[in-house]
């Protein structure tokens, strides 16, 4: 996979989603910058920017957001190293997962399965036996997700955010569910798609 893939957070749909949560959206060289105001202070986050001129971007940030906290999660190791050279410091609690797994779907099904953990292959087989279907019921998905989150000790309600994310990506997302023999939901995933991810 040599092609540089555009991160979800650098799409127009995601910018619209963040706007719906009350953030301002700025843009530099096709890179979205998300800004939240708190009285006289601004919190700024830039997540996985496209390829851009790091030095020009730094000048833009200094000019526009000089008295703000800027959190930048680079889109590549090269960007990361360049921003460190400019005086950015490593933040040990990123807002995004520090690693993303991308699977090359040009491989055959047999090749993909052979590279998976045996428990993953078992779970895939089990889901094939049960059956997986699509739904557009984002409210039921959000309730299901919230129930699962509470079971894991996460009590912050995320239903509104899930519904707004679905609204932003409605034309390019899918909700997949698996049910038990009594038609109860036992697993679900909300899949958001960009042009090539």
Short mmCIF file of the C-alpha atoms (twelve columns), coordinates in Angstrom:
data_MODEL
# 
_entry.id   MODEL 
# 
loop_
_atom_site.group_PDB 
_atom_site.id 
_atom_site.type_symbol 
_atom_site.label_atom_id 
_atom_site.label_alt_id 
_atom_site.label_comp_id 
_atom_site.label_asym_id 
_atom_site.label_seq_id 
_atom_site.Cartn_x 
_atom_site.Cartn_y 
_atom_site.Cartn_z 
_atom_site.pdbx_PDB_model_num 
ATOM 1   C CA . UNK A 1   0.000   0.000   0.000  1 
ATOM 2   C CA . UNK A 2   2.261   2.775   -1.245 1 
ATOM 3   C CA . UNK A 3   -0.575  5.226   -1.868 1 
ATOM 4   C CA . UNK A 4   -0.929  8.015   0.721  1 
ATOM 5   C CA . UNK A 5   -4.413  7.607   2.161  1 
ATOM 6   C CA . UNK A 6   -6.432  10.582  3.357  1 
ATOM 7   C CA . UNK A 7   -7.281  10.336  7.043  1 
ATOM 8   C CA . UNK A 8   -10.953 10.491  8.017  1 
ATOM 9   C CA . UNK A 9   -10.310 13.636  10.096 1 
ATOM 10  C CA . UNK A 10  -9.151  15.492  6.993  1 
ATOM 11  C CA . UNK A 11  -12.388 15.098  5.048  1 
ATOM 12  C CA . UNK A 12  -15.106 17.679  4.400  1 
ATOM 13  C CA . UNK A 13  -17.644 15.394  6.104  1 
ATOM 14  C CA . UNK A 14  -15.595 15.195  9.301  1 
ATOM 15  C CA . UNK A 15  -15.119 18.982  9.276  1 
ATOM 16  C CA . UNK A 16  -18.923 19.324  9.084  1 
ATOM 17  C CA . UNK A 17  -19.280 16.865  11.981 1 
ATOM 18  C CA . UNK A 18  -16.836 18.831  14.170 1 
ATOM 19  C CA . UNK A 19  -18.648 22.056  13.231 1 
ATOM 20  C CA . UNK A 20  -21.941 20.492  14.395 1 
ATOM 21  C CA . UNK A 21  -20.300 19.911  17.811 1 
ATOM 22  C CA . UNK A 22  -19.653 23.639  18.133 1 
ATOM 23  C CA . UNK A 23  -16.065 23.888  16.890 1 
ATOM 24  C CA . UNK A 24  -14.780 26.396  14.358 1 
ATOM 25  C CA . UNK A 25  -13.063 24.962  11.304 1 
ATOM 26  C CA . UNK A 26  -10.110 26.663  9.653  1 
ATOM 27  C CA . UNK A 27  -8.152  25.428  6.650  1 
ATOM 28  C CA . UNK A 28  -4.574  25.703  5.382  1 
ATOM 29  C CA . UNK A 29  -3.336  23.992  2.176  1 
ATOM 30  C CA . UNK A 30  -6.341  21.599  2.233  1 
ATOM 31  C CA . UNK A 31  -5.638  20.698  5.870  1 
ATOM 32  C CA . UNK A 32  -8.473  21.188  8.351  1 
ATOM 33  C CA . UNK A 33  -7.709  22.894  11.657 1 
ATOM 34  C CA . UNK A 34  -10.273 22.540  14.474 1 
ATOM 35  C CA . UNK A 35  -10.664 25.388  16.963 1 
ATOM 36  C CA . UNK A 36  -12.641 25.563  20.215 1 
ATOM 37  C CA . UNK A 37  -12.966 28.925  21.984 1 
ATOM 38  C CA . UNK A 38  -13.061 29.271  25.760 1 
ATOM 39  C CA . UNK A 39  -13.555 32.974  26.606 1 
ATOM 40  C CA . UNK A 40  -10.280 34.602  25.448 1 
ATOM 41  C CA . UNK A 41  -8.392  31.364  24.872 1 
ATOM 42  C CA . UNK A 42  -8.438  28.948  21.920 1 
ATOM 43  C CA . UNK A 43  -7.815  25.208  21.892 1 
ATOM 44  C CA . UNK A 44  -6.557  24.141  18.452 1 
ATOM 45  C CA . UNK A 45  -6.161  20.625  17.116 1 
ATOM 46  C CA . UNK A 46  -4.783  19.471  13.789 1 
ATOM 47  C CA . UNK A 47  -5.246  15.768  13.203 1 
ATOM 48  C CA . UNK A 48  -3.274  13.809  10.619 1 
ATOM 49  C CA . UNK A 49  -2.714  16.640  8.116  1 
ATOM 50  C CA . UNK A 50  -2.134  15.986  4.436  1 
ATOM 51  C CA . UNK A 51  1.274   16.445  2.912  1 
ATOM 52  C CA . UNK A 52  2.002   20.116  3.358  1 
ATOM 53  C CA . UNK A 53  4.902   22.500  3.791  1 
ATOM 54  C CA . UNK A 54  5.682   22.079  7.488  1 
ATOM 55  C CA . UNK A 55  7.524   25.411  7.667  1 
ATOM 56  C CA . UNK A 56  4.708   27.335  5.942  1 
ATOM 57  C CA . UNK A 57  2.152   25.631  8.166  1 
ATOM 58  C CA . UNK A 58  4.131   26.549  11.284 1 
ATOM 59  C CA . UNK A 59  4.244   30.223  10.145 1 
ATOM 60  C CA . UNK A 60  0.473   30.143  9.624  1 
ATOM 61  C CA . UNK A 61  -0.134  28.652  13.084 1 
ATOM 62  C CA . UNK A 62  2.159   31.235  14.731 1 
ATOM 63  C CA . UNK A 63  0.413   34.087  12.951 1 
ATOM 64  C CA . UNK A 64  -3.161  32.954  13.549 1 
ATOM 65  C CA . UNK A 65  -3.008  31.002  16.823 1 
ATOM 66  C CA . UNK A 66  -0.051  32.553  18.692 1 
ATOM 67  C CA . UNK A 67  -1.728  32.599  22.134 1 
ATOM 68  C CA . UNK A 68  -3.469  29.238  21.762 1 
ATOM 69  C CA . UNK A 69  -2.693  25.680  22.744 1 
ATOM 70  C CA . UNK A 70  -2.058  23.824  19.483 1 
ATOM 71  C CA . UNK A 71  -2.173  20.019  19.473 1 
ATOM 72  C CA . UNK A 72  -0.879  18.529  16.268 1 
ATOM 73  C CA . UNK A 73  -1.054  14.833  15.484 1 
ATOM 74  C CA . UNK A 74  1.147   14.379  12.447 1 
ATOM 75  C CA . UNK A 75  0.181   12.400  9.389  1 
ATOM 76  C CA . UNK A 76  3.597   10.782  8.958  1 
ATOM 77  C CA . UNK A 77  6.862   10.120  10.734 1 
ATOM 78  C CA . UNK A 78  8.546   12.708  8.490  1 
ATOM 79  C CA . UNK A 79  6.035   15.396  9.523  1 
ATOM 80  C CA . UNK A 80  6.463   14.421  13.167 1 
ATOM 81  C CA . UNK A 81  10.246  14.836  12.986 1 
ATOM 82  C CA . UNK A 82  9.948   18.153  11.119 1 
ATOM 83  C CA . UNK A 83  7.544   19.581  13.703 1 
ATOM 84  C CA . UNK A 84  9.874   18.490  16.533 1 
ATOM 85  C CA . UNK A 85  12.711  20.415  14.827 1 
ATOM 86  C CA . UNK A 86  10.493  23.525  14.862 1 
ATOM 87  C CA . UNK A 87  10.044  23.337  18.633 1 
ATOM 88  C CA . UNK A 88  6.859   21.268  18.982 1 
ATOM 89  C CA . UNK A 89  6.964   18.923  21.962 1 
ATOM 90  C CA . UNK A 90  5.703   15.350  22.195 1 
ATOM 91  C CA . UNK A 91  2.392   15.084  24.026 1 
ATOM 92  C CA . UNK A 92  1.993   11.751  25.777 1 
ATOM 93  C CA . UNK A 93  -1.824  11.575  25.676 1 
ATOM 94  C CA . UNK A 94  -2.852  11.794  22.015 1 
ATOM 95  C CA . UNK A 95  -6.485  12.384  21.079 1 
ATOM 96  C CA . UNK A 96  -6.243  9.830   18.273 1 
ATOM 97  C CA . UNK A 97  -4.955  6.271   18.384 1 
ATOM 98  C CA . UNK A 98  -1.209  6.477   17.873 1 
ATOM 99  C CA . UNK A 99  -1.310  3.542   15.467 1 
ATOM 100 C CA . UNK A 100 -3.827  2.721   12.764 1 
ATOM 101 C CA . UNK A 101 -4.133  -0.676  11.152 1 
ATOM 102 C CA . UNK A 102 -4.738  -0.560  7.425  1 
ATOM 103 C CA . UNK A 103 -5.477  -3.797  5.597  1 
ATOM 104 C CA . UNK A 104 -4.601  -4.203  1.938  1 
ATOM 105 C CA . UNK A 105 -7.899  -5.346  0.400  1 
ATOM 106 C CA . UNK A 106 -6.284  -6.142  -2.937 1 
ATOM 107 C CA . UNK A 107 -5.159  -9.454  -1.355 1 
ATOM 108 C CA . UNK A 108 -7.299  -12.550 -1.735 1 
ATOM 109 C CA . UNK A 109 -9.650  -13.603 1.037  1 
ATOM 110 C CA . UNK A 110 -7.431  -16.631 1.728  1 
ATOM 111 C CA . UNK A 111 -4.344  -14.416 2.078  1 
ATOM 112 C CA . UNK A 112 -6.130  -12.039 4.440  1 
ATOM 113 C CA . UNK A 113 -7.489  -14.853 6.610  1 
ATOM 114 C CA . UNK A 114 -4.108  -16.584 6.813  1 
ATOM 115 C CA . UNK A 115 -2.571  -13.410 8.279  1 
ATOM 116 C CA . UNK A 116 -5.201  -13.096 11.022 1 
ATOM 117 C CA . UNK A 117 -5.076  -14.464 14.550 1 
ATOM 118 C CA . UNK A 118 -6.845  -17.825 14.843 1 
ATOM 119 C CA . UNK A 119 -9.470  -16.311 17.189 1 
ATOM 120 C CA . UNK A 120 -10.267 -13.660 14.572 1 
ATOM 121 C CA . UNK A 121 -10.801 -16.411 11.975 1 
ATOM 122 C CA . UNK A 122 -13.034 -18.239 14.501 1 
ATOM 123 C CA . UNK A 123 -15.117 -15.099 15.123 1 
ATOM 124 C CA . UNK A 124 -15.486 -14.454 11.394 1 
ATOM 125 C CA . UNK A 125 -16.723 -18.020 10.882 1 
ATOM 126 C CA . UNK A 126 -19.145 -17.629 13.780 1 
ATOM 127 C CA . UNK A 127 -20.532 -14.409 12.295 1 
ATOM 128 C CA . UNK A 128 -20.954 -16.142 8.927  1 
ATOM 129 C CA . UNK A 129 -23.048 -18.810 10.681 1 
ATOM 130 C CA . UNK A 130 -25.156 -16.231 12.541 1 
ATOM 131 C CA . UNK A 131 -25.438 -13.773 9.678  1 
ATOM 132 C CA . UNK A 132 -24.628 -10.088 9.563  1 
ATOM 133 C CA . UNK A 133 -27.065 -7.515  8.210  1 
ATOM 134 C CA . UNK A 134 -27.167 -3.779  7.620  1 
ATOM 135 C CA . UNK A 135 -29.390 -1.286  9.381  1 
ATOM 136 C CA . UNK A 136 -29.908 2.461   9.202  1 
ATOM 137 C CA . UNK A 137 -31.165 2.701   12.787 1 
ATOM 138 C CA . UNK A 138 -28.454 4.977   14.187 1 
ATOM 139 C CA . UNK A 139 -30.425 5.626   17.380 1 
ATOM 140 C CA . UNK A 140 -30.596 1.917   18.194 1 
ATOM 141 C CA . UNK A 141 -26.901 1.569   17.346 1 
ATOM 142 C CA . UNK A 142 -26.055 4.541   19.613 1 
ATOM 143 C CA . UNK A 143 -28.050 2.992   22.480 1 
ATOM 144 C CA . UNK A 144 -26.342 -0.379  21.904 1 
ATOM 145 C CA . UNK A 145 -22.900 1.271   21.787 1 
ATOM 146 C CA . UNK A 146 -23.634 3.247   24.967 1 
ATOM 147 C CA . UNK A 147 -24.732 0.074   26.783 1 
ATOM 148 C CA . UNK A 148 -21.533 -1.721  25.763 1 
ATOM 149 C CA . UNK A 149 -19.453 1.300   26.828 1 
ATOM 150 C CA . UNK A 150 -21.081 1.337   30.267 1 
ATOM 151 C CA . UNK A 151 -20.288 -2.363  30.659 1 
ATOM 152 C CA . UNK A 152 -16.611 -1.418  30.127 1 
ATOM 153 C CA . UNK A 153 -16.790 1.392   32.709 1 
ATOM 154 C CA . UNK A 154 -17.177 4.296   30.252 1 
ATOM 155 C CA . UNK A 155 -20.053 6.441   31.495 1 
ATOM 156 C CA . UNK A 156 -19.761 9.550   29.306 1 
ATOM 157 C CA . UNK A 157 -22.815 9.631   27.035 1 
ATOM 158 C CA . UNK A 158 -21.713 9.585   23.382 1 
ATOM 159 C CA . UNK A 159 -25.100 9.074   21.696 1 
ATOM 160 C CA . UNK A 160 -25.360 12.655  20.410 1 
ATOM 161 C CA . UNK A 161 -21.840 12.517  18.928 1 
ATOM 162 C CA . UNK A 162 -22.586 9.178   17.245 1 
ATOM 163 C CA . UNK A 163 -25.808 10.543  15.716 1 
ATOM 164 C CA . UNK A 164 -24.031 13.676  14.447 1 
ATOM 165 C CA . UNK A 165 -21.183 11.614  12.977 1 
ATOM 166 C CA . UNK A 166 -23.733 9.443   11.180 1 
ATOM 167 C CA . UNK A 167 -25.507 12.554  9.847  1 
ATOM 168 C CA . UNK A 168 -22.205 13.919  8.502  1 
ATOM 169 C CA . UNK A 169 -21.290 10.622  6.796  1 
ATOM 170 C CA . UNK A 170 -24.793 9.265   6.094  1 
ATOM 171 C CA . UNK A 171 -24.106 8.808   2.379  1 
ATOM 172 C CA . UNK A 172 -20.792 7.030   2.993  1 
ATOM 173 C CA . UNK A 173 -21.295 4.903   6.080  1 
ATOM 174 C CA . UNK A 174 -22.789 1.548   7.033  1 
ATOM 175 C CA . UNK A 175 -24.065 0.028   10.259 1 
ATOM 176 C CA . UNK A 176 -23.539 -3.744  10.434 1 
ATOM 177 C CA . UNK A 177 -25.215 -5.868  13.111 1 
ATOM 178 C CA . UNK A 178 -25.216 -9.477  14.257 1 
ATOM 179 C CA . UNK A 179 -28.165 -10.900 16.205 1 
ATOM 180 C CA . UNK A 180 -28.706 -14.000 18.278 1 
ATOM 181 C CA . UNK A 181 -31.508 -16.499 17.609 1 
ATOM 182 C CA . UNK A 182 -33.919 -14.254 19.568 1 
ATOM 183 C CA . UNK A 183 -33.075 -11.320 17.250 1 
ATOM 184 C CA . UNK A 184 -31.222 -9.455  20.023 1 
ATOM 185 C CA . UNK A 185 -28.206 -7.432  18.929 1 
ATOM 186 C CA . UNK A 186 -24.993 -9.136  20.015 1 
ATOM 187 C CA . UNK A 187 -22.477 -7.143  17.959 1 
ATOM 188 C CA . UNK A 188 -22.512 -4.020  15.823 1 
ATOM 189 C CA . UNK A 189 -20.134 -1.733  13.994 1 
ATOM 190 C CA . UNK A 190 -20.612 1.729   12.543 1 
ATOM 191 C CA . UNK A 191 -18.328 1.863   9.507  1 
ATOM 192 C CA . UNK A 192 -17.410 5.286   8.129  1 
ATOM 193 C CA . UNK A 193 -15.901 5.356   4.642  1 
ATOM 194 C CA . UNK A 194 -13.830 7.953   2.857  1 
ATOM 195 C CA . UNK A 195 -12.951 7.824   -0.843 1 
ATOM 196 C CA . UNK A 196 -10.290 5.177   -0.373 1 
ATOM 197 C CA . UNK A 197 -10.447 4.076   3.297  1 
# 
